[in-house]
Amino acid sequence: MFVGPWLLIPLGLVGFVTAAPKATRLEYLIWGSFVPVYAVAVAVFYVTDRYQLPMCGHREHKDTEKNTLQVARSTRRRRAAGASVSQSLRGLSKSIHRRNCDDTEI
Amino acid sequence: MRSLRPLRSTWICLAATFALKLVVLLQLKDHVLTQPDAGLDTTAYVALADRVIAGDAGLGPGLYFLSPLYIYFLAAVLAVSHSFTAVRLLQIVLGTGAVALIYIASDEWFGRRAARLAAGLSALTGLFTFYESLLLQTALDPFLTAAAMACLTLALTRGHTRSAIRFSRTTNGLYSA
């Protein structure tokens, strides 16, 4: 059982780009967006992610200090992801609002 | 449009995948860390499943502190079979199903050769088989993800839009649970 994320992730990414079907591009993008959207959703919202299938192999838990450091890093990452998502949503809603206002003025 | 009817070679490959997973399962099932009383989440899942079997279906008062789907999955299988080996066996059957679903999705998008490669690589992924041998909610993840992706694929590429989207939504809902 030699196959792991070290092989699947690079092969998958290369295949996803190079083997994209030309005729059904939009459908393909909708299908392909599942994994990143799900990953972001887990990073932002899922609280007890200790036992979810690890995306990058096993994480080693050797000592308490390291665990604490990992938890702190994980919390920071989640906060950063949440902040960037909320900022992009805010930007998107602002631009939609601006466009709607422009339409009303016209 | 290709037929979804499996070929004989597909059944042979799936049988080989099941056999491979069965070997890993037999090697891991008696390991001290994979037992129901090993502590942590596995023990909690088993205790909650026992409560469900005893009639406390809502598991109240209080909130779910573990994924609810796996508690009910475990309770359903244990109520029928009273055996943890049966639970693990069902999990590797679902894992074999995940390989088939990966084949279906890849075949639709990239063709038969890529589908064979994708299915072969997923069958040889040790991480999937390892988690399928444990009593944890992660055992269902490969199957539910593959099912959601395959249903979405069929919804987008074939005419069965409504039913496939409904299945995709259901599997995604189960996955979230």
mmCIF file of C-alpha atoms in Angstrom:
data_model
loop_
_atom_site.group_PDB
_atom_site.id
_atom_site.type_symbol
_atom_site.label_atom_id
_atom_site.label_comp_id
_atom_site.label_asym_id
_atom_site.label_seq_id
_atom_site.Cartn_x
_atom_site.Cartn_y
_atom_site.Cartn_z
ATOM 1 C CA MET A 1 0.000 0.000 0.000
ATOM 2 C CA PHE A 2 2.556 2.516 -1.137
ATOM 3 C CA VAL A 3 0.089 5.074 -2.489
ATOM 4 C CA GLY A 4 -0.537 8.110 -0.320
ATOM 5 C CA PRO A 5 -1.195 11.831 -0.494
ATOM 6 C CA TRP A 6 2.417 12.389 -1.666
ATOM 7 C CA LEU A 7 1.439 10.745 -4.975
ATOM 8 C CA LEU A 8 -2.299 11.404 -5.219
ATOM 9 C CA ILE A 9 -2.281 15.173 -4.674
ATOM 10 C CA PRO A 10 0.358 16.109 -7.319
ATOM 11 C CA LEU A 11 -1.028 13.594 -9.856
ATOM 12 C CA GLY A 12 -4.572 14.771 -9.227
ATOM 13 C CA LEU A 13 -3.691 18.449 -9.618
ATOM 14 C CA VAL A 14 -1.727 17.890 -12.844
ATOM 15 C CA GLY A 15 -4.455 15.641 -14.265
ATOM 16 C CA PHE A 16 -7.168 18.088 -13.259
ATOM 17 C CA VAL A 17 -5.544 20.850 -15.316
ATOM 18 C CA THR A 18 -4.068 18.961 -18.285
ATOM 19 C CA ALA A 19 -6.948 16.519 -18.900
ATOM 20 C CA ALA A 20 -9.772 19.052 -18.584
ATOM 21 C CA PRO A 21 -12.508 18.330 -21.148
ATOM 22 C CA LYS A 22 -12.997 21.216 -23.558
ATOM 23 C CA ALA A 23 -16.658 20.663 -24.414
ATOM 24 C CA THR A 24 -18.024 20.748 -20.862
ATOM 25 C CA ARG A 25 -15.740 23.327 -19.259
ATOM 26 C CA LEU A 26 -18.323 24.947 -16.981
ATOM 27 C CA GLU A 27 -19.677 21.622 -15.676
ATOM 28 C CA TYR A 28 -16.115 20.456 -15.101
ATOM 29 C CA LEU A 29 -15.296 23.566 -13.063
ATOM 30 C CA ILE A 30 -18.440 23.104 -10.952
ATOM 31 C CA TRP A 31 -17.439 19.501 -10.310
ATOM 32 C CA GLY A 32 -13.813 20.407 -9.591
ATOM 33 C CA SER A 33 -14.772 23.162 -7.161
ATOM 34 C CA PHE A 34 -16.157 20.545 -4.724
ATOM 35 C CA VAL A 35 -12.802 19.672 -3.163
ATOM 36 C CA PRO A 36 -11.429 23.216 -2.542
ATOM 37 C CA VAL A 37 -14.825 24.502 -1.381
ATOM 38 C CA TYR A 38 -15.202 21.552 0.979
ATOM 39 C CA ALA A 39 -11.624 22.016 2.263
ATOM 40 C CA VAL A 40 -12.279 25.707 2.989
ATOM 41 C CA ALA A 41 -15.601 24.848 4.660
ATOM 42 C CA VAL A 42 -13.857 22.327 6.928
ATOM 43 C CA ALA A 43 -11.040 24.767 7.729
ATOM 44 C CA VAL A 44 -13.472 27.535 8.630
ATOM 45 C CA PHE A 45 -16.429 25.794 10.237
ATOM 46 C CA TYR A 46 -15.532 22.293 11.384
ATOM 47 C CA VAL A 47 -14.587 22.412 15.023
ATOM 48 C CA THR A 48 -13.670 18.837 15.937
ATOM 49 C CA ASP A 49 -11.460 18.053 12.941
ATOM 50 C CA ARG A 50 -9.030 15.790 14.823
ATOM 51 C CA TYR A 51 -10.349 12.599 13.303
ATOM 52 C CA GLN A 52 -11.274 13.762 9.824
ATOM 53 C CA LEU A 53 -9.353 12.005 7.047
ATOM 54 C CA PRO A 54 -6.052 13.922 7.008
ATOM 55 C CA MET A 55 -5.437 15.701 3.704
ATOM 56 C CA CYS A 56 -1.659 15.535 4.033
ATOM 57 C CA GLY A 57 -0.949 12.264 5.793
ATOM 58 C CA HIS A 58 -0.618 11.515 9.460
ATOM 59 C CA ARG A 59 0.231 14.196 11.932
ATOM 60 C CA GLU A 60 2.503 13.041 14.686
ATOM 61 C CA HIS A 61 1.586 13.837 18.251
ATOM 62 C CA LYS A 62 4.701 13.273 20.280
ATOM 63 C CA ASP A 63 4.658 15.640 23.190
ATOM 64 C CA THR A 64 2.297 18.080 24.824
ATOM 65 C CA GLU A 65 4.343 21.125 23.844
ATOM 66 C CA LYS A 66 4.185 20.133 20.192
ATOM 67 C CA ASN A 67 0.444 19.438 20.471
ATOM 68 C CA THR A 68 -0.171 22.851 21.994
ATOM 69 C CA LEU A 69 1.859 24.441 19.218
ATOM 70 C CA GLN A 70 -0.135 22.542 16.580
ATOM 71 C CA VAL A 71 -3.451 23.555 18.137
ATOM 72 C CA ALA A 72 -2.319 27.190 18.241
ATOM 73 C CA ARG A 73 -1.203 27.039 14.594
ATOM 74 C CA SER A 74 -4.455 25.325 13.581
ATOM 75 C CA THR A 75 -6.523 28.000 15.366
ATOM 76 C CA ARG A 76 -4.469 30.754 13.722
ATOM 77 C CA ARG A 77 -4.932 29.129 10.301
ATOM 78 C CA ARG A 78 -8.684 28.796 10.850
ATOM 79 C CA ARG A 79 -8.940 32.411 11.950
ATOM 80 C CA ALA A 80 -6.921 33.552 8.928
ATOM 81 C CA ALA A 81 -9.070 31.469 6.558
ATOM 82 C CA GLY A 82 -12.255 32.798 8.176
ATOM 83 C CA ALA A 83 -11.010 36.369 7.951
ATOM 84 C CA SER A 84 -10.026 36.041 4.294
ATOM 85 C CA VAL A 85 -13.359 34.419 3.383
ATOM 86 C CA SER A 86 -15.380 37.068 5.224
ATOM 87 C CA GLN A 87 -13.255 39.835 3.676
ATOM 88 C CA SER A 88 -13.822 38.454 0.167
ATOM 89 C CA LEU A 89 -17.563 38.131 0.839
ATOM 90 C CA ARG A 90 -17.642 41.711 2.131
ATOM 91 C CA GLY A 91 -15.793 42.902 -0.983
ATOM 92 C CA LEU A 92 -18.154 40.950 -3.206
ATOM 93 C CA SER A 93 -21.260 42.327 -1.505
ATOM 94 C CA LYS A 94 -19.839 45.876 -1.710
ATOM 95 C CA SER A 95 -19.192 45.564 -5.427
ATOM 96 C CA ILE A 96 -22.668 44.080 -6.018
ATOM 97 C CA HIS A 97 -24.220 46.865 -3.933
ATOM 98 C CA ARG A 98 -22.230 49.489 -5.898
ATOM 99 C CA ARG A 99 -23.298 47.946 -9.189
ATOM 100 C CA ASN A 100 -26.935 47.896 -8.070
ATOM 101 C CA CYS A 101 -26.703 51.531 -6.987
ATOM 102 C CA ASP A 102 -25.190 52.453 -10.371
ATOM 103 C CA ASP A 103 -28.023 50.635 -12.115
ATOM 104 C CA THR A 104 -30.593 52.522 -10.019
ATOM 105 C CA GLU A 105 -28.975 55.862 -10.795
ATOM 106 C CA ILE A 106 -29.062 55.120 -14.527
ATOM 107 C CA MET B 1 -22.332 8.098 -23.938
ATOM 108 C CA ARG B 2 -20.802 5.079 -22.246
ATOM 109 C CA SER B 3 -22.866 2.434 -20.481
ATOM 110 C CA LEU B 4 -22.758 2.327 -16.674
ATOM 111 C CA ARG B 5 -23.122 -1.474 -16.716
ATOM 112 C CA PRO B 6 -19.977 -2.944 -15.194
ATOM 113 C CA LEU B 7 -17.774 -5.262 -17.263
ATOM 114 C CA ARG B 8 -16.593 -8.639 -15.986
ATOM 115 C CA SER B 9 -13.054 -7.265 -15.595
ATOM 116 C CA THR B 10 -14.451 -4.492 -13.373
ATOM 117 C CA TRP B 11 -15.990 -7.080 -11.041
ATOM 118 C CA ILE B 12 -12.684 -8.972 -10.897
ATOM 119 C CA CYS B 13 -10.792 -5.774 -10.023
ATOM 120 C CA LEU B 14 -13.349 -4.915 -7.338
ATOM 121 C CA ALA B 15 -13.073 -8.424 -5.903
ATOM 122 C CA ALA B 16 -9.273 -8.031 -5.802
ATOM 123 C CA THR B 17 -9.675 -4.666 -4.036
ATOM 124 C CA PHE B 18 -12.009 -6.247 -1.486
ATOM 125 C CA ALA B 19 -9.552 -9.091 -0.917
ATOM 126 C CA LEU B 20 -6.719 -6.585 -0.364
ATOM 127 C CA LYS B 21 -8.782 -4.638 2.144
ATOM 128 C CA LEU B 22 -9.829 -7.872 3.847
ATOM 129 C CA VAL B 23 -6.177 -8.849 4.376
ATOM 130 C CA VAL B 24 -5.466 -5.482 6.031
ATOM 131 C CA LEU B 25 -8.632 -5.800 8.116
ATOM 132 C CA LEU B 26 -7.679 -9.269 9.350
ATOM 133 C CA GLN B 27 -4.228 -8.034 10.261
ATOM 134 C CA LEU B 28 -5.516 -4.999 12.164
ATOM 135 C CA LYS B 29 -8.719 -6.253 13.796
ATOM 136 C CA ASP B 30 -7.018 -7.770 16.851
ATOM 137 C CA HIS B 31 -4.573 -4.922 17.378
ATOM 138 C CA VAL B 32 -4.888 -3.454 20.862
ATOM 139 C CA LEU B 33 -5.368 0.103 19.571
ATOM 140 C CA THR B 34 -8.271 -0.777 17.237
ATOM 141 C CA GLN B 35 -10.437 -2.393 19.903
ATOM 142 C CA PRO B 36 -13.777 -0.878 20.987
ATOM 143 C CA ASP B 37 -12.445 -0.430 24.543
ATOM 144 C CA ALA B 38 -9.230 1.257 23.420
ATOM 145 C CA GLY B 39 -10.505 4.582 24.777
ATOM 146 C CA LEU B 40 -11.083 7.973 23.175
ATOM 147 C CA ASP B 41 -13.532 8.311 20.295
ATOM 148 C CA THR B 42 -13.965 4.626 19.426
ATOM 149 C CA THR B 43 -15.128 3.816 22.954
ATOM 150 C CA ALA B 44 -17.423 6.854 22.978
ATOM 151 C CA TYR B 45 -18.974 5.816 19.653
ATOM 152 C CA VAL B 46 -19.575 2.291 20.926
ATOM 153 C CA ALA B 47 -21.109 3.558 24.189
ATOM 154 C CA LEU B 48 -23.419 5.922 22.288
ATOM 155 C CA ALA B 49 -24.383 3.182 19.802
ATOM 156 C CA ASP B 50 -25.247 0.911 22.760
ATOM 157 C CA ARG B 51 -27.534 3.657 24.115
ATOM 158 C CA VAL B 52 -29.236 3.911 20.711
ATOM 159 C CA ILE B 53 -29.722 0.119 20.611
ATOM 160 C CA ALA B 54 -31.150 0.280 24.142
ATOM 161 C CA GLY B 55 -33.844 2.682 22.903
ATOM 162 C CA ASP B 56 -32.369 6.131 23.608
ATOM 163 C CA ALA B 57 -32.480 7.163 19.938
ATOM 164 C CA GLY B 58 -32.187 10.918 20.580
ATOM 165 C CA LEU B 59 -29.172 10.538 22.893
ATOM 166 C CA GLY B 60 -30.408 13.468 24.907
ATOM 167 C CA PRO B 61 -30.106 15.574 26.924
ATOM 168 C CA GLY B 62 -27.161 17.480 25.534
ATOM 169 C CA LEU B 63 -25.615 17.924 22.140
ATOM 170 C CA TYR B 64 -23.769 15.488 19.894
ATOM 171 C CA PHE B 65 -20.086 15.751 20.711
ATOM 172 C CA LEU B 66 -19.191 13.257 17.955
ATOM 173 C CA SER B 67 -20.411 12.882 14.378
ATOM 174 C CA PRO B 68 -24.015 11.641 14.693
ATOM 175 C CA LEU B 69 -24.094 9.621 11.459
ATOM 176 C CA TYR B 70 -21.477 7.119 12.597
ATOM 177 C CA ILE B 71 -23.240 6.546 15.931
ATOM 178 C CA TYR B 72 -26.412 5.472 14.098
ATOM 179 C CA PHE B 73 -24.457 3.530 11.471
ATOM 180 C CA LEU B 74 -22.709 1.591 14.242
ATOM 181 C CA ALA B 75 -25.986 1.079 16.125
ATOM 182 C CA ALA B 76 -27.749 -0.223 13.010
ATOM 183 C CA VAL B 77 -25.030 -2.739 12.179
ATOM 184 C CA LEU B 78 -24.549 -3.855 15.793
ATOM 185 C CA ALA B 79 -28.306 -4.287 16.256
ATOM 186 C CA VAL B 80 -28.343 -6.713 13.332
ATOM 187 C CA SER B 81 -25.036 -8.522 13.732
ATOM 188 C CA HIS B 82 -23.756 -7.954 17.329
ATOM 189 C CA SER B 83 -20.229 -8.076 15.911
ATOM 190 C CA PHE B 84 -17.547 -5.438 15.416
ATOM 191 C CA THR B 85 -15.983 -7.560 12.686
ATOM 192 C CA ALA B 86 -19.261 -7.230 10.761
ATOM 193 C CA VAL B 87 -19.023 -3.427 11.130
ATOM 194 C CA ARG B 88 -15.463 -3.470 9.789
ATOM 195 C CA LEU B 89 -16.488 -5.835 7.009
ATOM 196 C CA LEU B 90 -19.291 -3.500 5.949
ATOM 197 C CA GLN B 91 -16.841 -0.603 6.039
ATOM 198 C CA ILE B 92 -14.478 -2.334 3.614
ATOM 199 C CA VAL B 93 -17.445 -3.207 1.376
ATOM 200 C CA LEU B 94 -18.243 0.519 1.312
ATOM 201 C CA GLY B 95 -14.546 1.224 0.645
ATOM 202 C CA THR B 96 -14.668 -1.131 -2.337
ATOM 203 C CA GLY B 97 -17.805 0.707 -3.451
ATOM 204 C CA ALA B 98 -15.835 3.961 -3.204
ATOM 205 C CA VAL B 99 -13.270 2.557 -5.665
ATOM 206 C CA ALA B 100 -16.120 1.704 -8.075
ATOM 207 C CA LEU B 101 -17.585 5.196 -7.709
ATOM 208 C CA ILE B 102 -14.186 6.787 -8.377
ATOM 209 C CA TYR B 103 -14.010 4.653 -11.521
ATOM 210 C CA ILE B 104 -17.462 5.853 -12.651
ATOM 211 C CA ALA B 105 -16.674 9.548 -12.063
ATOM 212 C CA SER B 106 -13.240 9.376 -13.759
ATOM 213 C CA ASP B 107 -14.662 7.410 -16.684
ATOM 214 C CA GLU B 108 -17.249 10.124 -17.311
ATOM 215 C CA TRP B 109 -14.753 12.981 -17.296
ATOM 216 C CA PHE B 110 -11.466 11.543 -18.539
ATOM 217 C CA GLY B 111 -12.112 8.191 -20.245
ATOM 218 C CA ARG B 112 -11.566 4.537 -19.448
ATOM 219 C CA ARG B 113 -7.770 4.523 -19.159
ATOM 220 C CA ALA B 114 -7.709 7.364 -16.637
ATOM 221 C CA ALA B 115 -10.580 5.713 -14.758
ATOM 222 C CA ARG B 116 -8.623 2.476 -14.422
ATOM 223 C CA LEU B 117 -5.594 4.372 -13.129
ATOM 224 C CA ALA B 118 -7.667 6.395 -10.647
ATOM 225 C CA ALA B 119 -9.466 3.309 -9.355
ATOM 226 C CA GLY B 120 -6.185 1.375 -9.094
ATOM 227 C CA LEU B 121 -4.491 4.182 -7.173
ATOM 228 C CA SER B 122 -7.429 4.569 -4.798
ATOM 229 C CA ALA B 123 -7.487 0.802 -4.210
ATOM 230 C CA LEU B 124 -3.800 0.913 -3.300
ATOM 231 C CA THR B 125 -4.110 3.916 -0.979
ATOM 232 C CA GLY B 126 -3.218 2.584 2.428
ATOM 233 C CA LEU B 127 -4.727 5.521 4.288
ATOM 234 C CA PHE B 128 -8.249 4.693 3.042
ATOM 235 C CA THR B 129 -7.944 1.010 3.917
ATOM 236 C CA PHE B 130 -6.431 1.791 7.316
ATOM 237 C CA TYR B 131 -9.317 4.072 8.312
ATOM 238 C CA GLU B 132 -11.865 1.571 6.987
ATOM 239 C CA SER B 133 -10.481 -0.974 9.461
ATOM 240 C CA LEU B 134 -11.097 1.321 12.441
ATOM 241 C CA LEU B 135 -14.271 2.064 14.372
ATOM 242 C CA LEU B 136 -14.278 5.769 13.580
ATOM 243 C CA GLN B 137 -16.452 8.026 11.455
ATOM 244 C CA THR B 138 -13.553 8.503 9.032
ATOM 245 C CA ALA B 139 -14.260 4.987 7.744
ATOM 246 C CA LEU B 140 -17.275 6.335 5.867
ATOM 247 C CA ASP B 141 -15.544 9.399 4.385
ATOM 248 C CA PRO B 142 -14.039 7.812 1.214
ATOM 249 C CA PHE B 143 -17.377 6.211 0.277
ATOM 250 C CA LEU B 144 -19.503 9.298 0.944
ATOM 251 C CA THR B 145 -17.077 11.621 -0.865
ATOM 252 C CA ALA B 146 -16.842 9.296 -3.863
ATOM 253 C CA ALA B 147 -20.640 8.902 -3.920
ATOM 254 C CA ALA B 148 -21.176 12.661 -3.831
ATOM 255 C CA MET B 149 -18.614 13.207 -6.606
ATOM 256 C CA ALA B 150 -20.043 10.412 -8.781
ATOM 257 C CA CYS B 151 -23.632 11.657 -8.383
ATOM 258 C CA LEU B 152 -22.536 15.205 -9.188
ATOM 259 C CA THR B 153 -20.699 13.906 -12.251
ATOM 260 C CA LEU B 154 -23.755 12.043 -13.520
ATOM 261 C CA ALA B 155 -25.913 15.092 -12.823
ATOM 262 C CA LEU B 156 -23.612 17.327 -14.856
ATOM 263 C CA THR B 157 -22.738 15.032 -17.742
ATOM 264 C CA ARG B 158 -25.891 12.969 -18.301
ATOM 265 C CA GLY B 159 -29.588 13.603 -18.425
ATOM 266 C CA HIS B 160 -30.389 12.343 -14.922
ATOM 267 C CA THR B 161 -30.006 15.821 -13.505
ATOM 268 C CA ARG B 162 -32.803 15.840 -10.948
ATOM 269 C CA SER B 163 -32.264 12.392 -9.426
ATOM 270 C CA ALA B 164 -28.463 12.656 -9.487
ATOM 271 C CA ILE B 165 -28.509 16.072 -7.824
ATOM 272 C CA ARG B 166 -30.900 14.664 -5.218
ATOM 273 C CA PHE B 167 -28.500 11.772 -4.538
ATOM 274 C CA SER B 168 -25.534 14.153 -4.480
ATOM 275 C CA ARG B 169 -27.339 16.372 -1.974
ATOM 276 C CA THR B 170 -28.195 13.351 0.180
ATOM 277 C CA THR B 171 -24.639 12.018 0.212
ATOM 278 C CA ASN B 172 -23.286 15.490 0.968
ATOM 279 C CA GLY B 173 -25.777 15.785 3.825
ATOM 280 C CA LEU B 174 -24.714 12.419 5.205
ATOM 281 C CA TYR B 175 -21.089 13.435 4.793
ATOM 282 C CA SER B 176 -21.673 16.576 6.851
ATOM 283 C CA ALA B 177 -23.255 14.455 9.586
#
